[in-house]
XYZ file of N, CA and C in Angstrom:
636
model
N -20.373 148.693 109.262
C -19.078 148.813 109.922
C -18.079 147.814 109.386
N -18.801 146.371 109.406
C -17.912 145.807 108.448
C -17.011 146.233 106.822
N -17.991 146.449 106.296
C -17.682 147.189 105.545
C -16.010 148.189 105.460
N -16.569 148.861 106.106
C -15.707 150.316 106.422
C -14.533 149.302 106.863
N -14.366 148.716 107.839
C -12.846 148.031 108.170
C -11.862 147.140 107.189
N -12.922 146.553 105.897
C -11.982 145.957 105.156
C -11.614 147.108 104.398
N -12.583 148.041 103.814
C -11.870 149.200 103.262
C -10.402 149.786 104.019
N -10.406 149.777 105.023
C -9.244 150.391 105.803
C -8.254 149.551 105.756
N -8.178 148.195 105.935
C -7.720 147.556 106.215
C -6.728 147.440 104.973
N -7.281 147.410 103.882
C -6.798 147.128 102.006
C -6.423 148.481 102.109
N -7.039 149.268 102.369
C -6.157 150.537 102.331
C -4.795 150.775 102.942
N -4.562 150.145 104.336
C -3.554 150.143 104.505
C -2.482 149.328 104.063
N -2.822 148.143 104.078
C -2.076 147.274 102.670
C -1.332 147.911 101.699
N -2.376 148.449 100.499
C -1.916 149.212 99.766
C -0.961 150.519 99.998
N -0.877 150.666 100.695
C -0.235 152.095 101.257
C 1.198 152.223 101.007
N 1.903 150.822 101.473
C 3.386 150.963 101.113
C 3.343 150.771 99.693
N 2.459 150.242 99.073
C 3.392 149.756 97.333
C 3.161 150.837 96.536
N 2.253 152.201 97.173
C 1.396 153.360 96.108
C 2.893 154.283 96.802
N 3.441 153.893 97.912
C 4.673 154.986 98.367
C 5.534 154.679 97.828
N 6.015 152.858 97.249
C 7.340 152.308 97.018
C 7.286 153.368 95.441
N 6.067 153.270 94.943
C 5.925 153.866 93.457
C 6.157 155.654 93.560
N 5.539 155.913 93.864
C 5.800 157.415 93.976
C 7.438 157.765 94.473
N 8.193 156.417 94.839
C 9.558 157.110 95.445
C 10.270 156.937 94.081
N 9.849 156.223 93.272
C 10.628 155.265 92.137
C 11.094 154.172 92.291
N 10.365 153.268 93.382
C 10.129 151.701 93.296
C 10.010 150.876 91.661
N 8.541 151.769 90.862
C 8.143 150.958 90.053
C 8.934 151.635 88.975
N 10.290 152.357 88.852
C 11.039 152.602 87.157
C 12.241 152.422 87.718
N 12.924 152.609 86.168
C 14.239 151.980 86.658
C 15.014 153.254 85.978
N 16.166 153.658 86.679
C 16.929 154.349 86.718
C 17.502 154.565 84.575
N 18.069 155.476 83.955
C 18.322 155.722 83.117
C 19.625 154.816 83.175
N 19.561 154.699 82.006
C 21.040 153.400 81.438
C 22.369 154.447 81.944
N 23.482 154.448 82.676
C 24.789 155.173 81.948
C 25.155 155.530 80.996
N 25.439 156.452 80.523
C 26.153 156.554 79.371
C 27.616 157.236 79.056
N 28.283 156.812 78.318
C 29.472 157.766 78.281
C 29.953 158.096 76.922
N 30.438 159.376 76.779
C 30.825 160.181 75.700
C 31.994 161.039 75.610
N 32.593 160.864 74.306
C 33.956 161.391 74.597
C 33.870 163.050 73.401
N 34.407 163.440 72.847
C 34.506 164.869 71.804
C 35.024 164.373 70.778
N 34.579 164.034 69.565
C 35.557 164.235 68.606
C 36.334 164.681 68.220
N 37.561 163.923 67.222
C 38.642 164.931 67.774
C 39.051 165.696 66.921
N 39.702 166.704 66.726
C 39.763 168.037 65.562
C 40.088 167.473 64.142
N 39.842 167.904 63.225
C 39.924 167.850 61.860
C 40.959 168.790 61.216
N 42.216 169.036 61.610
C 42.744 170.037 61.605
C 43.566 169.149 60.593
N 44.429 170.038 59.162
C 44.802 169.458 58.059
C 46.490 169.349 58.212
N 46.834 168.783 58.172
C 48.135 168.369 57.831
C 49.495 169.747 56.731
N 50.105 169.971 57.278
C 51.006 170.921 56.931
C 52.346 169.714 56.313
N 53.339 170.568 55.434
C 54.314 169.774 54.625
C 54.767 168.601 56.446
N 55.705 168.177 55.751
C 56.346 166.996 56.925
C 57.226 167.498 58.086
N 57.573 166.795 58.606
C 58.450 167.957 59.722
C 59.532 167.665 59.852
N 60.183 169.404 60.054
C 62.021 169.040 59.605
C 62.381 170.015 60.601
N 63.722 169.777 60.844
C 64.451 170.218 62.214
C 64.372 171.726 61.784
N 63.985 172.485 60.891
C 63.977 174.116 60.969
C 62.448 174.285 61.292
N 61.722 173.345 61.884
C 60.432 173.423 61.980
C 59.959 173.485 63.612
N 59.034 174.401 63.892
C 58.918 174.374 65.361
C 58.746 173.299 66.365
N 59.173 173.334 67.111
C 59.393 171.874 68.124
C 58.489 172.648 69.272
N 57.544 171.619 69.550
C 56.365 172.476 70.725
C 56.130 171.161 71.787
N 56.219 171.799 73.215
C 55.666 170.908 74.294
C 54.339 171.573 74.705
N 53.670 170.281 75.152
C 52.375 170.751 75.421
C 51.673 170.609 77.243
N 52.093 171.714 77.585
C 52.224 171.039 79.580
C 50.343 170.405 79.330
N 50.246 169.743 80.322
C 49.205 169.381 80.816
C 47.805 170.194 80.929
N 46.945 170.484 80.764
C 45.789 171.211 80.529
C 45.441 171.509 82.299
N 44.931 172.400 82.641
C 44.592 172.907 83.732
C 42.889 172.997 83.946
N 42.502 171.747 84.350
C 41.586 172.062 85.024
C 41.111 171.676 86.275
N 39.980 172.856 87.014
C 39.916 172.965 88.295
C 38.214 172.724 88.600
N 37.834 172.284 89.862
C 37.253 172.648 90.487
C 35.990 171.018 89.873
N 35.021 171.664 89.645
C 33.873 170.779 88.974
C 34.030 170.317 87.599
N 34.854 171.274 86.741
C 35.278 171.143 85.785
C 36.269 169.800 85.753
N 37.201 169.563 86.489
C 37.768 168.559 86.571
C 37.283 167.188 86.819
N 36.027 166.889 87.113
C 35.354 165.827 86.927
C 34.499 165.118 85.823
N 34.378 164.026 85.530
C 33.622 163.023 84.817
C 32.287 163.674 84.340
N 31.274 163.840 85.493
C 29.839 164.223 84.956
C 29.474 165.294 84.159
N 29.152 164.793 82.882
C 28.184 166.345 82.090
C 28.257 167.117 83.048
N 27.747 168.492 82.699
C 27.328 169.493 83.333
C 26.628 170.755 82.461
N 25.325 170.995 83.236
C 24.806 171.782 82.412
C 24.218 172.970 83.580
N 23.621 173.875 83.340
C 22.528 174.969 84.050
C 21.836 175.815 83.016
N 21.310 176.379 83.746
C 19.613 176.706 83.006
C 20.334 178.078 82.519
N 19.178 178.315 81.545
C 20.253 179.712 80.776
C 20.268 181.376 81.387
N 19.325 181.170 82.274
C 19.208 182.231 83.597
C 20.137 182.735 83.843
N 20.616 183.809 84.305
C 21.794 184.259 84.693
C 22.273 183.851 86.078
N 23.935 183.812 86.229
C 23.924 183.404 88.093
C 23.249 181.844 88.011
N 22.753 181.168 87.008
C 22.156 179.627 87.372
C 23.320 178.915 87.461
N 23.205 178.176 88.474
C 23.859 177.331 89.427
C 24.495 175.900 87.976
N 25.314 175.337 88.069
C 25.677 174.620 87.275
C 25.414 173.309 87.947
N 24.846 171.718 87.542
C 24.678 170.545 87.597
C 24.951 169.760 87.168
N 25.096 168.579 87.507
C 25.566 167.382 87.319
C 24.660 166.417 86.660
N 24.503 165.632 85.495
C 24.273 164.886 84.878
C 24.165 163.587 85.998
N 23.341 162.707 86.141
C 23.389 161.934 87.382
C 24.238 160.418 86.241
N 23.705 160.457 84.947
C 23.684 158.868 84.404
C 24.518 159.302 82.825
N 24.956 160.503 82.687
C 25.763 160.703 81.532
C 27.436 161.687 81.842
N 28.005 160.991 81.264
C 29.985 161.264 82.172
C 30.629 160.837 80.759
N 31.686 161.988 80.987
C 33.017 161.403 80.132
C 33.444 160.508 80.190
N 34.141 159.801 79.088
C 34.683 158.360 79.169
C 36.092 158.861 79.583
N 36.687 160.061 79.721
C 37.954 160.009 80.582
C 37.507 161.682 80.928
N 38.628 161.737 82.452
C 38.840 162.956 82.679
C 38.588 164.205 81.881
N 37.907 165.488 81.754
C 37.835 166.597 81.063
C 39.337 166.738 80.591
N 40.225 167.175 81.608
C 41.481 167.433 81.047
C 42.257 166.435 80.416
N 42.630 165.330 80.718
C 43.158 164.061 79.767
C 42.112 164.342 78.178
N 41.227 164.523 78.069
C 40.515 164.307 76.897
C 40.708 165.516 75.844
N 40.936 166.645 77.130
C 41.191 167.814 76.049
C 42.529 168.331 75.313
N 43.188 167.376 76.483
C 45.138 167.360 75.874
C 45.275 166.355 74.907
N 44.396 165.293 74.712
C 45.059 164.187 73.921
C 44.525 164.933 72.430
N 43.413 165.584 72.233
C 42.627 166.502 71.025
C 43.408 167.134 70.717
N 44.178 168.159 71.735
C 45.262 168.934 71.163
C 46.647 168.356 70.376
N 46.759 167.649 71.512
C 47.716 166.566 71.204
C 48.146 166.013 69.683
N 46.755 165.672 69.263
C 46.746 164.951 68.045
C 46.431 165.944 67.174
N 45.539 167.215 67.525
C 45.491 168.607 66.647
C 46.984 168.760 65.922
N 48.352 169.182 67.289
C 49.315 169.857 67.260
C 50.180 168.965 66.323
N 49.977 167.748 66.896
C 51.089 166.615 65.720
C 50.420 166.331 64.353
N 49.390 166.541 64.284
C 48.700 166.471 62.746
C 48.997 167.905 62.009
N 49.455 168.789 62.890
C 49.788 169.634 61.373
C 50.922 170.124 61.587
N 51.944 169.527 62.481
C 52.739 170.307 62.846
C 54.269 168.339 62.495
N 53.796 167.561 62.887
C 54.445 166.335 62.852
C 55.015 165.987 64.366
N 54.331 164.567 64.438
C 54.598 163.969 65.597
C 55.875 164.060 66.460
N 56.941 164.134 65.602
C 58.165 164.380 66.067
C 58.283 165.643 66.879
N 57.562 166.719 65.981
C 58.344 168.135 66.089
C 57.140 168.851 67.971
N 56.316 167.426 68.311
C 55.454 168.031 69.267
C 55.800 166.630 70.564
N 55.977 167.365 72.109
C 56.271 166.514 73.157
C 55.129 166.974 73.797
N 54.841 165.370 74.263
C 53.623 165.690 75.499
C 54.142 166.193 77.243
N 52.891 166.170 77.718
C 53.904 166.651 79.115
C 54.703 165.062 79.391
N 55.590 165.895 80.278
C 56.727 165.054 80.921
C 57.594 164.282 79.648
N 57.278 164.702 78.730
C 58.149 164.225 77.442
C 59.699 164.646 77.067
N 60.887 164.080 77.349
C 61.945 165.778 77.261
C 62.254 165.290 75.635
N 63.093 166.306 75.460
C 63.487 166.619 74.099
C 63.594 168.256 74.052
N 64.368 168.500 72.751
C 64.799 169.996 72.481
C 63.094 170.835 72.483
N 62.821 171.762 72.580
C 61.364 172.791 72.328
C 61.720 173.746 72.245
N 61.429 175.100 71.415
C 61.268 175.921 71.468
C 60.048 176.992 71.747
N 58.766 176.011 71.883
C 57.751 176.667 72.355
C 56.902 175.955 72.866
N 56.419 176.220 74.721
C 55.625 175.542 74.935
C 53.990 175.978 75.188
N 53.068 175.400 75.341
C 51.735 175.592 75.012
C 51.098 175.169 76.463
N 50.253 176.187 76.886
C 49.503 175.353 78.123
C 48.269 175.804 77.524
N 46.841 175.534 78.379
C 45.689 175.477 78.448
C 45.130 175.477 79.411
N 44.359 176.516 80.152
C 43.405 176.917 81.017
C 41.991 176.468 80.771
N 40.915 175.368 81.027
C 39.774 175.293 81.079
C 39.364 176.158 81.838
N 38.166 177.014 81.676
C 37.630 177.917 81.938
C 35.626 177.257 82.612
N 35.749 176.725 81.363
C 34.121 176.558 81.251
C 33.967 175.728 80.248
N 32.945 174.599 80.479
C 32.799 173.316 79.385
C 31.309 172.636 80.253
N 30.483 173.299 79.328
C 28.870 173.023 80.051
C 27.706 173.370 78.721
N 26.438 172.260 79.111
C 25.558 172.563 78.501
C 24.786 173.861 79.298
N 24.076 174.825 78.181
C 23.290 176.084 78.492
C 21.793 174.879 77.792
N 20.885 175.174 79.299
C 19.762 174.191 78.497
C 18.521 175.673 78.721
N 17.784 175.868 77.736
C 16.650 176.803 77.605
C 15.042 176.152 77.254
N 14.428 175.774 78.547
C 13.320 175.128 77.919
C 13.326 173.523 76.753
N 13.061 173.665 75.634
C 13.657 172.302 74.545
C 14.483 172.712 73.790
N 15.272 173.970 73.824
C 16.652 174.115 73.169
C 17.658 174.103 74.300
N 18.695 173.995 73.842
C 19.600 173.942 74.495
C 21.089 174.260 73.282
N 22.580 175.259 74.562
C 23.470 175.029 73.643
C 24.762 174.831 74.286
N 25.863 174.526 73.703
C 27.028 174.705 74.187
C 27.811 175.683 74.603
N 28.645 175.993 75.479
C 29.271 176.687 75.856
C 30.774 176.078 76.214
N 32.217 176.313 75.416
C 33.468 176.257 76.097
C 34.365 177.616 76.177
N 34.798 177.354 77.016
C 35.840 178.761 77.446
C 37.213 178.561 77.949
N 38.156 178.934 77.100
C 39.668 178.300 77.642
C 40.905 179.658 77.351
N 41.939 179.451 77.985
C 42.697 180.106 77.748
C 43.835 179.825 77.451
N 44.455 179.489 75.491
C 45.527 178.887 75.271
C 46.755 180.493 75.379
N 47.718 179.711 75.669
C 48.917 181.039 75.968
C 50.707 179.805 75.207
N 51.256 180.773 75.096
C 52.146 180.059 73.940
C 53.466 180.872 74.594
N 54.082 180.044 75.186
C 55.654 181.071 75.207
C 56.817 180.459 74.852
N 57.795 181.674 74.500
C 58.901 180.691 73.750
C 60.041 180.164 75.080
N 61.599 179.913 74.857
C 62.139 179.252 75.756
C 62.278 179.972 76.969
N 62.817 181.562 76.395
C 62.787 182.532 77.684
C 61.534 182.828 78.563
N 60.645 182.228 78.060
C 59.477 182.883 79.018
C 58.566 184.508 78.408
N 58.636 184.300 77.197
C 58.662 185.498 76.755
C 56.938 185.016 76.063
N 56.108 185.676 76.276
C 54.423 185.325 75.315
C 54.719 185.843 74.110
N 54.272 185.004 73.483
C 54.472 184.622 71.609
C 52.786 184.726 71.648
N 51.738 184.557 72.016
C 50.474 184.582 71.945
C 49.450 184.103 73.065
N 48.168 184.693 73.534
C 47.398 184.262 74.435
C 46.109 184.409 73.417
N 45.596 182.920 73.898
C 44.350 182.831 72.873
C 43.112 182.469 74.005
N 42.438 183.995 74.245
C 40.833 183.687 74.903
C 39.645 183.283 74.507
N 39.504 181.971 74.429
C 38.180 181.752 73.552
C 37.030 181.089 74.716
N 35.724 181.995 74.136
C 35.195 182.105 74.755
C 33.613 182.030 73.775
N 33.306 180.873 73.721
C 32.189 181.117 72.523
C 30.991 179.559 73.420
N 29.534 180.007 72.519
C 28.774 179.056 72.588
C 28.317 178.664 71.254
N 27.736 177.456 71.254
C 27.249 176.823 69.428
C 25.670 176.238 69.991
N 24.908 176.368 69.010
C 23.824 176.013 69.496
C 23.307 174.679 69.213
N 23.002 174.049 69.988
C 22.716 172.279 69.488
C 21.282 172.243 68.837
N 21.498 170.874 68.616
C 20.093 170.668 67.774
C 18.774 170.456 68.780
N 19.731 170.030 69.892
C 18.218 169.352 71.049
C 18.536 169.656 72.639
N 18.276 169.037 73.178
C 18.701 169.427 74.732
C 19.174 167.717 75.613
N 19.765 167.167 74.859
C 20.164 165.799 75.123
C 21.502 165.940 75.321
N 21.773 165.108 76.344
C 23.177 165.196 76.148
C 24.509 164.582 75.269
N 23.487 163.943 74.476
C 24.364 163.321 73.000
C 24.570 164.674 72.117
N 23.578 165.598 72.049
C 23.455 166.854 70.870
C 24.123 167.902 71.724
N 24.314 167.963 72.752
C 25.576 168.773 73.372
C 26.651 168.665 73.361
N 27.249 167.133 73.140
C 28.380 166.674 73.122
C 28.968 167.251 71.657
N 28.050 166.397 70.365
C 27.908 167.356 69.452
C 28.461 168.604 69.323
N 27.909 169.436 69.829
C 27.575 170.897 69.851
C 29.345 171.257 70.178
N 29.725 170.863 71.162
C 30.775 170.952 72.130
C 31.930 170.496 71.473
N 31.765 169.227 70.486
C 32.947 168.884 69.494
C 33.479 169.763 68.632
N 32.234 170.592 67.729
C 32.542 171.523 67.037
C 33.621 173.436 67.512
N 33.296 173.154 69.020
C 33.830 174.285 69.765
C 35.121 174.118 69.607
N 35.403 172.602 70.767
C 36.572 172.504 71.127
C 37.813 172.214 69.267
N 37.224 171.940 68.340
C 38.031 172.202 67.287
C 38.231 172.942 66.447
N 37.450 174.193 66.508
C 37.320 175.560 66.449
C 38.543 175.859 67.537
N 38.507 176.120 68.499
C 39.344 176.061 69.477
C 40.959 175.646 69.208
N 40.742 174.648 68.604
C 42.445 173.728 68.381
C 43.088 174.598 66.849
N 41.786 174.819 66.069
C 42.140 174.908 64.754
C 42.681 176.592 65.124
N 41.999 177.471 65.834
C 42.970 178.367 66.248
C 44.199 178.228 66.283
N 44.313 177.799 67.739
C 45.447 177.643 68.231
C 46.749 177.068 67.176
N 46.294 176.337 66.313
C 47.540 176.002 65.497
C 47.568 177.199 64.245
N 46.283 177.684 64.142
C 46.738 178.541 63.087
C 48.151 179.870 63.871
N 47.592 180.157 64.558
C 48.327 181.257 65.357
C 49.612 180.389 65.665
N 50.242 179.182 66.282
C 51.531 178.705 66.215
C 52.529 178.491 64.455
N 51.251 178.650 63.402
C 52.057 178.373 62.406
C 51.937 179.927 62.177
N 51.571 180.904 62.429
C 52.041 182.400 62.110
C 53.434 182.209 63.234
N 53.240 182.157 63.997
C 54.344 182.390 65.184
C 56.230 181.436 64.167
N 55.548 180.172 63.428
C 56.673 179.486 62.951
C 56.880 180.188 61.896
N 55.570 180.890 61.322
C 56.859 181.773 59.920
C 57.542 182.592 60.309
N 57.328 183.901 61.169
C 57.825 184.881 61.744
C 59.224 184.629 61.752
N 59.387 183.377 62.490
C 60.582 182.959 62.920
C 61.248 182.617 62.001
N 61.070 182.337 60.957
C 61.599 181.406 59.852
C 62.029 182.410 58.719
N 60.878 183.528 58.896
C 61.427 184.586 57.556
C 63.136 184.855 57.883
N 63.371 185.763 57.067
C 64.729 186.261 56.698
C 64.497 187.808 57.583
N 66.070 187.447 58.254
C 65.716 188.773 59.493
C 65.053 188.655 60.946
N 64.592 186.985 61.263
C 64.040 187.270 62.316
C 64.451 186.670 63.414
């Protein structure tokens, strides 16, 4: 009987430190991390001169979950629920990050002058918004890929659409980390930009030919 009571006794002892462990007493939480998109590679057009399009760029629109800091990914299931990254987040806002890309897209081939940010005044003849749609990792087992979805739209002073650009694509990453998504996701969103300016410099010849 003796026996049996120190067994119980050490058993109960032990009891809280085998629970503190199983709750995650004995590990330590994943480091933070934060990550921003690289930003487009889009090439430089001649210099910019007052017969050259002058573009404002309103503020990027995003809503809901999308408008927050944390990664976000869901399983590649259909209808799967989208999640939050607990220890990996943008180093700024989704939308601040995706206007300043454009931002620097639109004035790199177009010239700093000839492009206003929001709340910027000056003369324009065409302004540019952006609809976030969707900006999430698709994770499948140990692959995983990107997915962005936006809707750029272009109108001139009257209000009149000069172009709506639906893009809607995924790229497949190398891993299921959220460094190789970010990755994955850089290459979208400048795919994405490199559009969008190709289609504003069709929109500036149009205008520019003889007759138009």
């Amino acid at each position: 009987m003796r026996t049996d009571f120190h067994v119980l006794r050490y058993a109960s002892m032990l009891a809280p430190l085998l629970l503190a462990g199983c709750l995650g007493g004995g590990t330590s939480e994943p480091q933070q991390r934060y990550y921003a998109i690289a930003p487009a590679s889009v090439e430089a057009t001649a210099p910019a001169s007052a017969d050259g399009p002058h573009i404002v760029l309103d503020a990027v629109d995003a809503r809901g979950i999308y408008a927050e800091r944390s990664l976000l990914y869901r399983a590649a299931a259909d209808a799967a629920p989208l999640e939050q990254y607990s220890y990996a987040s943008w180093a700024e806002p989704p939308d601040v990050m995706l206007q300043d890309l454009m931002m620097s897209a639109l004035r790199g081939a177009f010239g700093a002058t000839q492009v206003l940010a929001p709340g910027q005044r000056g003369p324009w003849s065409i302004r540019v918004s952006v609809r976030l749609h969707a900006m999430e990792q698709i994770r499948d087992g140990s692959s995983a890929r990107a997915h962005f979805a936006a809707t750029f739209t272009a109108l001139d002073r009257n209000g009149a659409v000069l172009f709506v650009l639906d893009f809607d694509r995924e790229a497949p990453a190398s891993g299921a980390s959220p460094l190789e998504y970010v990755n994955a996701l850089s290459g979208l969103v400048d795919d994405a930009d490199r559009e969008v300016v190709d289609r504003l410099r069709e929109v500036a010849a149009k205008a520019s030919s003889p007759g138009a």
